[in-house]
């Protein structure tokens, strides 16, 4: 039997991908304060470490969103009732939450195809094997691709399909606010009127709980962050010594973002063969690696309005830590009647 996923080769050829990575590292390390783009955190090892983070008791977003999906399964799938559609899972990861929806859809004998999209081939192997095992009647067709390359490819290949798109795990929080608006507008532009988007937002809350979630005592979050240096060493011929770097996670009360840093523990110089350059770091100099923005409900409603979506529903966990918003694509140059109520 063939694989249940396609690896999109629309991206850059492998040599060019390395060049793009090298250029992003060069740009980020040449700025002050220095930074490294968070998208490079998710190589296969990074995706594996992130799945381990999701199982940590202090990392509340996963448990909360799981509870939301279990409590509101029927309300989430109801708008797609009675028609053939794709369940598109952007950044599917291990698909634990999605399996709840897929099982309910299979039970209801819905005409659904499951399309996980993930940049990590290891995550894709895991999630497609899991879907085949746990929901054997399901048609699964995954895409190893970037979020936007994946969904654009899908909408060109199957322009007529209706879609329920999932963007779970507070992944939207990794985008700065203007980037989040651009990303959602792009998703909107490739979807059809009345397609749905279920999107997970971590809500603003007590700062101590945020800090605990991003500085776990097992060191898994630190390992996830430090793995970026291992990746630079492997792919760009770097000589970062991981013992000389410290993970630091903090909350910026002004921007509403959790911010992750790698901090140089001492005066040091690091060489990067791919760039034929050496970089000097001062003691306790930070390199910024990731943001995770937290939202108020009113920001979320404003984001829907600004990016072409109508609000269909809002689902909370009991503690109101997390919100899954169900949005409907609104386009007013419509040629025919709406497909769904
Ligand atoms: C935080 S996990 C979330 C997993 C799952 N959606 C959940 O909520 O449990 C993020 C997943 O998105 C994938 N990912 C990260 N950036 C991506 C990108 N730009 N395009 C596609 N997938 C991406 C990672 O490989 C990882 O599996």
CSV table of C-alpha atoms and ligand atoms in Angstrom, one decimal:
chain,number,residue,atom,x,y,z
A,1,UNK,CA,0.0,0.0,0.0
A,2,UNK,CA,1.3,3.5,-0.8
A,3,UNK,CA,1.7,6.3,1.7
A,4,UNK,CA,-1.4,8.2,2.9
A,5,UNK,CA,0.4,11.5,2.3
A,6,UNK,CA,2.0,13.5,-0.4
A,7,UNK,CA,5.3,15.5,0.0
A,8,UNK,CA,4.8,18.7,-1.8
A,9,UNK,CA,7.8,19.6,-3.9
A,10,UNK,CA,6.6,23.1,-4.6
A,11,UNK,CA,8.9,24.4,-2.0
A,12,UNK,CA,12.5,25.3,-2.6
A,13,UNK,CA,14.9,22.5,-3.8
A,14,UNK,CA,16.9,21.1,-0.9
A,15,UNK,CA,20.1,23.2,-1.7
A,16,UNK,CA,18.0,26.4,-1.8
A,17,UNK,CA,16.2,25.5,1.4
A,18,UNK,CA,19.6,25.4,3.1
A,19,UNK,CA,20.5,28.7,1.6
A,20,UNK,CA,17.2,30.3,2.8
A,21,UNK,CA,17.8,28.9,6.3
A,22,UNK,CA,21.4,30.3,6.2
A,23,UNK,CA,20.1,33.7,5.1
A,24,UNK,CA,17.5,33.8,7.8
A,25,UNK,CA,20.1,32.9,10.4
A,26,UNK,CA,22.5,35.6,9.0
A,27,UNK,CA,19.7,38.2,9.0
A,28,UNK,CA,18.5,37.3,12.5
A,29,UNK,CA,22.0,37.2,14.1
A,30,UNK,CA,23.0,40.5,12.4
A,31,UNK,CA,20.1,42.4,14.1
A,32,UNK,CA,20.1,43.8,17.6
A,33,UNK,CA,18.5,42.3,19.7
A,34,UNK,CA,19.4,39.1,17.9
A,35,UNK,CA,16.7,36.6,16.8
A,36,UNK,CA,16.2,33.3,15.1
A,37,UNK,CA,12.9,32.6,13.3
A,38,UNK,CA,10.7,30.2,15.2
A,39,UNK,CA,9.7,28.2,12.1
A,40,UNK,CA,13.1,26.5,12.3
A,41,UNK,CA,12.2,25.1,15.7
A,42,UNK,CA,10.2,22.4,14.0
A,43,UNK,CA,12.5,19.9,12.4
A,44,UNK,CA,11.6,16.3,13.2
A,45,UNK,CA,13.3,16.4,16.6
A,46,UNK,CA,11.6,19.7,17.4
A,47,UNK,CA,8.2,18.3,16.5
A,48,UNK,CA,8.9,15.3,18.7
A,49,UNK,CA,9.9,17.5,21.6
A,50,UNK,CA,6.9,19.7,21.1
A,51,UNK,CA,4.6,16.6,21.4
A,52,UNK,CA,6.4,15.9,24.7
A,53,UNK,CA,5.7,19.4,25.9
A,54,UNK,CA,2.0,19.0,25.1
A,55,UNK,CA,1.9,16.0,27.6
A,56,UNK,CA,3.4,18.1,30.5
A,57,UNK,CA,0.9,18.9,33.3
A,58,UNK,CA,2.1,22.5,33.4
A,59,UNK,CA,1.4,23.0,29.7
A,60,UNK,CA,-2.3,23.7,30.2
A,61,UNK,CA,-3.3,24.7,26.6
A,62,UNK,CA,-3.3,21.1,25.3
A,63,UNK,CA,-5.5,19.7,28.1
A,64,UNK,CA,-7.8,22.7,27.9
A,65,UNK,CA,-8.3,22.5,24.1
A,66,UNK,CA,-8.7,18.7,24.3
A,67,UNK,CA,-11.5,19.2,26.8
A,68,UNK,CA,-13.2,21.8,24.6
A,69,UNK,CA,-13.2,19.5,21.6
A,70,UNK,CA,-14.5,16.6,23.6
A,71,UNK,CA,-17.3,18.7,25.1
A,72,UNK,CA,-18.3,20.4,21.8
A,73,UNK,CA,-17.7,17.7,19.2
A,74,UNK,CA,-21.2,17.8,17.8
A,75,UNK,CA,-21.5,21.6,17.6
A,76,UNK,CA,-18.1,21.8,15.8
A,77,UNK,CA,-19.1,19.3,13.1
A,78,UNK,CA,-22.8,20.2,12.8
A,79,UNK,CA,-22.3,23.0,10.2
A,80,UNK,CA,-20.8,20.5,7.7
A,81,UNK,CA,-23.8,18.2,8.0
A,82,UNK,CA,-25.0,16.4,4.9
A,83,UNK,CA,-22.2,17.3,2.4
A,84,UNK,CA,-18.9,15.9,1.3
A,85,UNK,CA,-16.0,17.9,2.7
A,86,UNK,CA,-12.3,18.0,3.6
A,87,UNK,CA,-11.3,18.2,7.3
A,88,UNK,CA,-8.0,20.1,6.8
A,89,UNK,CA,-5.7,20.0,9.9
A,90,UNK,CA,-3.1,22.8,9.7
A,91,UNK,CA,0.0,21.8,11.7
A,92,UNK,CA,-1.6,18.5,12.6
A,93,UNK,CA,1.1,17.3,15.0
A,94,UNK,CA,0.1,14.0,16.5
A,95,UNK,CA,-3.6,14.7,15.8
A,96,UNK,CA,-4.8,13.7,19.3
A,97,UNK,CA,-7.6,16.4,19.4
A,98,UNK,CA,-8.5,15.8,15.7
A,99,UNK,CA,-9.1,12.1,16.3
A,100,UNK,CA,-12.1,13.0,18.6
A,101,UNK,CA,-13.7,14.8,15.6
A,102,UNK,CA,-12.8,12.1,13.1
A,103,UNK,CA,-14.3,9.4,15.2
A,104,UNK,CA,-17.6,11.3,15.6
A,105,UNK,CA,-17.7,12.0,11.9
A,106,UNK,CA,-17.1,8.3,11.1
A,107,UNK,CA,-19.9,7.4,13.5
A,108,UNK,CA,-22.2,9.8,11.7
A,109,UNK,CA,-21.1,8.2,8.4
A,110,UNK,CA,-20.1,11.7,7.1
A,111,UNK,CA,-18.6,11.9,3.7
A,112,UNK,CA,-15.3,13.4,4.9
A,113,UNK,CA,-11.7,13.2,3.8
A,114,UNK,CA,-9.0,13.9,6.4
A,115,UNK,CA,-6.2,16.2,5.1
A,116,UNK,CA,-3.5,16.8,7.7
A,117,UNK,CA,-0.9,19.3,6.7
A,118,UNK,CA,2.4,19.4,8.5
A,119,UNK,CA,5.9,20.5,7.7
A,120,UNK,CA,7.4,17.6,9.5
A,121,UNK,CA,7.5,14.3,7.7
A,122,UNK,CA,7.9,12.4,11.0
A,123,UNK,CA,4.7,14.1,12.3
A,124,UNK,CA,2.9,13.2,9.1
A,125,UNK,CA,3.9,9.6,9.2
A,126,UNK,CA,2.6,9.4,12.8
A,127,UNK,CA,-0.7,11.2,12.2
A,128,UNK,CA,-1.6,9.4,9.0
A,129,UNK,CA,-0.8,6.0,10.6
A,130,UNK,CA,-2.8,6.9,13.6
A,131,UNK,CA,-5.8,8.0,11.5
A,132,UNK,CA,-5.7,4.7,9.6
A,133,UNK,CA,-5.5,2.7,12.8
A,134,UNK,CA,-8.1,4.6,14.9
A,135,UNK,CA,-10.6,5.5,12.2
A,136,UNK,CA,-10.1,2.7,9.5
A,137,UNK,CA,-13.1,3.7,7.4
A,138,UNK,CA,-11.6,7.2,6.9
A,139,UNK,CA,-10.2,8.5,3.6
A,140,UNK,CA,-6.9,10.2,4.6
A,141,UNK,CA,-4.7,12.2,2.3
A,142,UNK,CA,-1.9,14.2,4.1
A,143,UNK,CA,0.4,16.9,2.8
A,144,UNK,CA,3.9,17.4,4.0
A,145,UNK,CA,4.1,21.2,3.4
A,146,UNK,CA,4.0,24.6,4.9
A,147,UNK,CA,0.5,25.7,6.0
A,148,UNK,CA,-0.1,28.0,3.1
A,149,UNK,CA,1.6,26.0,0.4
A,150,UNK,CA,-0.5,23.0,1.5
A,151,UNK,CA,-3.9,24.7,1.6
A,152,UNK,CA,-3.2,26.6,-1.7
A,153,UNK,CA,-2.3,23.3,-3.4
A,154,UNK,CA,-5.4,21.7,-2.0
A,155,UNK,CA,-7.7,24.5,-3.2
A,156,UNK,CA,-6.2,24.4,-6.7
A,157,UNK,CA,-6.4,20.6,-7.0
A,158,UNK,CA,-9.9,20.3,-5.5
A,159,UNK,CA,-11.6,23.7,-6.0
A,160,UNK,CA,-15.1,22.4,-5.5
A,161,UNK,CA,-14.6,20.7,-2.1
A,162,UNK,CA,-16.1,22.3,1.0
A,163,UNK,CA,-13.8,22.6,3.9
A,164,UNK,CA,-13.6,22.7,7.7
A,165,UNK,CA,-10.1,23.9,8.5
A,166,UNK,CA,-8.6,23.3,11.9
A,167,UNK,CA,-5.8,25.5,13.2
A,168,UNK,CA,-5.4,24.2,16.8
A,169,UNK,CA,-2.8,24.3,19.5
A,170,UNK,CA,-2.7,28.1,19.7
A,171,UNK,CA,-0.4,28.0,16.7
A,172,UNK,CA,-1.9,31.4,15.6
A,173,UNK,CA,-0.1,32.8,18.7
A,174,UNK,CA,3.3,32.3,17.1
A,175,UNK,CA,2.5,35.1,14.6
A,176,UNK,CA,2.9,38.7,15.4
A,177,UNK,CA,-0.5,40.5,15.1
A,178,UNK,CA,0.0,41.9,11.6
A,179,UNK,CA,1.3,38.5,10.4
A,180,UNK,CA,-1.7,36.8,11.9
A,181,UNK,CA,-4.0,39.1,10.0
A,182,UNK,CA,-2.1,38.4,6.7
A,183,UNK,CA,-2.1,34.7,7.3
A,184,UNK,CA,-5.8,34.5,8.0
A,185,UNK,CA,-6.6,36.7,5.0
A,186,UNK,CA,-4.6,34.3,2.9
A,187,UNK,CA,-6.5,31.3,4.3
A,188,UNK,CA,-9.8,33.2,3.6
A,189,UNK,CA,-8.7,33.9,0.0
A,190,UNK,CA,-8.3,30.2,-0.8
A,191,UNK,CA,-11.5,29.1,0.9
A,192,UNK,CA,-15.1,29.3,-0.4
A,193,UNK,CA,-18.0,31.1,1.1
A,194,UNK,CA,-19.4,29.1,4.1
A,195,UNK,CA,-16.3,27.1,4.6
A,196,UNK,CA,-15.4,26.9,8.3
A,197,UNK,CA,-12.3,27.6,10.3
A,198,UNK,CA,-11.9,26.3,13.9
A,199,UNK,CA,-9.0,28.2,15.5
A,200,UNK,CA,-7.5,27.8,18.9
A,201,UNK,CA,-6.5,30.9,21.0
A,202,UNK,CA,-4.8,30.9,24.3
A,203,UNK,CA,-6.4,33.6,26.5
A,204,UNK,CA,-4.7,36.1,28.7
A,205,UNK,CA,-4.5,34.9,32.3
A,206,UNK,CA,-2.5,34.9,35.5
A,207,UNK,CA,1.1,35.5,34.6
A,208,UNK,CA,2.4,32.9,37.0
A,209,UNK,CA,0.5,30.2,35.1
A,210,UNK,CA,1.9,31.4,31.8
A,211,UNK,CA,5.5,31.4,33.1
A,212,UNK,CA,5.1,27.8,34.5
A,213,UNK,CA,3.8,26.6,31.2
A,214,UNK,CA,6.9,27.8,29.3
A,215,UNK,CA,9.6,27.0,31.9
A,216,UNK,CA,8.8,23.4,32.9
A,217,UNK,CA,10.8,21.7,35.6
A,218,UNK,CA,11.6,18.7,33.3
A,219,UNK,CA,13.6,20.9,30.9
A,220,UNK,CA,11.6,19.7,27.9
A,221,UNK,CA,10.8,23.3,26.8
A,222,UNK,CA,14.5,24.2,27.2
A,223,UNK,CA,15.4,21.1,25.1
A,224,UNK,CA,12.9,22.2,22.4
A,225,UNK,CA,14.4,25.7,22.2
A,226,UNK,CA,18.1,24.5,22.3
A,227,UNK,CA,17.4,22.0,19.5
A,228,UNK,CA,17.4,25.0,17.2
A,229,UNK,CA,21.1,25.3,17.8
A,230,UNK,CA,21.6,21.6,17.2
A,231,UNK,CA,19.8,22.1,13.9
A,232,UNK,CA,22.0,25.0,12.9
A,233,UNK,CA,25.1,22.9,13.8
A,234,UNK,CA,23.9,20.0,11.7
A,235,UNK,CA,22.5,21.9,8.7
A,236,UNK,CA,24.7,25.0,8.5
A,237,UNK,CA,28.0,23.6,9.9
A,238,UNK,CA,27.8,25.5,13.2
A,239,UNK,CA,29.7,24.9,16.3
A,240,UNK,CA,27.3,26.1,19.0
A,241,UNK,CA,28.2,24.4,22.4
A,242,UNK,CA,24.8,23.8,24.0
A,243,UNK,CA,26.3,23.9,27.5
A,244,UNK,CA,27.0,27.6,27.0
A,245,UNK,CA,23.3,28.5,26.3
A,246,UNK,CA,20.4,28.9,28.6
A,247,UNK,CA,16.6,28.8,27.8
A,248,UNK,CA,14.6,31.7,29.2
A,249,UNK,CA,10.8,32.2,28.8
A,250,UNK,CA,9.2,35.4,29.9
A,251,UNK,CA,5.9,37.3,29.5
A,252,UNK,CA,5.7,40.8,28.0
A,253,UNK,CA,2.8,42.5,29.6
A,254,UNK,CA,2.7,45.2,27.0
A,255,UNK,CA,2.5,43.0,23.9
A,256,UNK,CA,0.7,40.1,25.6
A,257,UNK,CA,3.3,37.7,24.3
A,258,UNK,CA,5.2,34.9,25.9
A,259,UNK,CA,8.7,35.3,24.6
A,260,UNK,CA,11.4,32.6,24.4
A,261,UNK,CA,15.1,33.3,24.4
A,262,UNK,CA,18.4,31.5,24.2
A,263,UNK,CA,20.9,33.4,26.4
A,264,UNK,CA,24.7,33.1,26.0
A,265,UNK,CA,26.1,32.1,29.4
A,266,UNK,CA,29.6,33.6,28.6
A,267,UNK,CA,31.7,35.5,26.1
A,268,UNK,CA,31.9,33.2,23.1
A,269,UNK,CA,32.4,33.0,19.4
A,270,UNK,CA,30.5,30.7,17.2
A,271,UNK,CA,31.4,29.7,13.6
A,272,UNK,CA,28.9,29.0,10.8
A,273,UNK,CA,30.6,27.2,7.9
A,274,UNK,CA,27.6,27.8,5.6
A,275,UNK,CA,28.0,31.6,6.0
A,276,UNK,CA,31.8,31.6,6.3
A,277,UNK,CA,31.3,33.8,9.3
A,278,UNK,CA,32.0,33.9,13.0
A,279,UNK,CA,29.6,35.5,15.5
A,280,UNK,CA,30.7,36.9,18.9
A,281,UNK,CA,28.2,36.8,21.7
A,282,UNK,CA,28.5,38.7,25.0
A,283,UNK,CA,27.9,37.1,28.4
A,284,UNK,CA,24.1,37.0,29.0
A,285,UNK,CA,23.3,38.2,25.5
A,286,UNK,CA,19.8,37.0,24.5
A,287,UNK,CA,18.8,35.6,21.1
A,288,UNK,CA,15.0,35.7,20.7
A,289,UNK,CA,13.5,32.5,19.3
A,290,UNK,CA,9.7,32.4,19.7
A,291,UNK,CA,6.6,34.4,20.5
A,292,UNK,CA,3.3,33.0,21.7
A,293,UNK,CA,0.7,35.8,21.9
A,294,UNK,CA,-2.2,35.6,24.3
A,295,UNK,CA,-5.6,37.1,23.4
A,296,UNK,CA,-8.7,38.7,24.9
A,297,UNK,CA,-12.1,37.6,23.5
A,298,UNK,CA,-12.6,41.0,22.0
A,299,UNK,CA,-9.3,40.8,20.1
A,300,UNK,CA,-10.4,37.5,18.6
A,301,UNK,CA,-13.8,38.9,17.4
A,302,UNK,CA,-12.0,41.9,15.9
A,303,UNK,CA,-9.5,39.6,14.2
A,304,UNK,CA,-12.4,37.6,12.6
A,305,UNK,CA,-14.0,40.9,11.4
A,306,UNK,CA,-10.7,42.2,10.0
A,307,UNK,CA,-10.0,39.1,8.0
A,308,UNK,CA,-13.3,38.3,6.4
A,309,UNK,CA,-14.8,35.7,8.8
A,310,UNK,CA,-18.2,35.7,10.6
A,311,UNK,CA,-18.4,34.3,14.0
A,312,UNK,CA,-20.3,31.1,14.1
A,313,UNK,CA,-19.6,30.0,17.7
A,314,UNK,CA,-17.1,30.3,20.6
A,315,UNK,CA,-16.2,27.3,22.7
A,316,UNK,CA,-14.5,27.6,26.1
A,317,UNK,CA,-13.1,25.1,28.6
A,318,UNK,CA,-14.6,25.2,32.1
A,319,UNK,CA,-11.8,27.4,33.5
A,320,UNK,CA,-12.0,29.8,30.5
A,321,UNK,CA,-8.3,29.4,29.9
A,322,UNK,CA,-8.6,28.7,26.2
A,323,UNK,CA,-11.0,29.5,23.3
A,324,UNK,CA,-11.7,27.6,20.1
A,325,UNK,CA,-13.5,30.0,17.8
A,326,UNK,CA,-15.6,28.6,14.9
A,327,UNK,CA,-15.6,31.1,12.0
A,328,UNK,CA,-17.4,31.1,8.7
A,329,UNK,CA,-15.9,32.4,5.5
A,330,UNK,CA,-17.9,35.4,4.3
A,331,UNK,CA,-17.6,36.7,0.7
A,332,UNK,CA,-20.3,38.9,-0.6
A,333,UNK,CA,-19.7,38.5,-4.4
A,334,UNK,CA,-21.7,35.3,-4.3
A,335,UNK,CA,-23.1,33.9,-7.5
A,336,UNK,CA,-25.5,31.5,-6.0
A,337,UNK,CA,-27.3,30.6,-2.8
A,338,UNK,CA,-25.3,29.8,0.3
A,339,UNK,CA,-24.4,26.1,0.5
A,340,UNK,CA,-25.2,25.9,4.2
A,341,UNK,CA,-27.3,27.5,6.8
B,1,LIG,C1,2.1,23.1,18.4
B,1,LIG,S1,2.0,21.7,17.4
B,1,LIG,C2,0.3,21.6,17.3
B,1,LIG,C3,-0.2,20.2,16.9
B,1,LIG,C4,-1.7,20.1,16.9
B,1,LIG,N1,-2.4,21.0,15.9
B,1,LIG,C5,-2.3,20.3,18.3
B,1,LIG,O1,-3.0,21.3,18.5
B,1,LIG,O2,-2.2,19.4,19.1
B,1,LIG,C6,2.5,22.4,15.9
B,1,LIG,C7,2.6,21.5,14.6
B,1,LIG,O3,2.7,22.3,13.5
B,1,LIG,C8,3.7,22.0,12.6
B,1,LIG,N2,4.2,23.2,12.0
B,1,LIG,C9,4.9,24.2,12.5
B,1,LIG,N3,5.1,25.2,11.7
B,1,LIG,C10,4.5,24.8,10.5
B,1,LIG,C11,4.4,25.4,9.2
B,1,LIG,N4,4.8,26.6,8.9
B,1,LIG,N5,3.7,24.7,8.3
B,1,LIG,C12,3.2,23.4,8.5
B,1,LIG,N6,3.3,22.8,9.7
B,1,LIG,C13,3.9,23.5,10.7
B,1,LIG,C14,4.8,21.3,13.5
B,1,LIG,O4,5.6,20.4,12.8
B,1,LIG,C15,3.9,20.6,14.6
B,1,LIG,O5,3.6,19.3,14.3
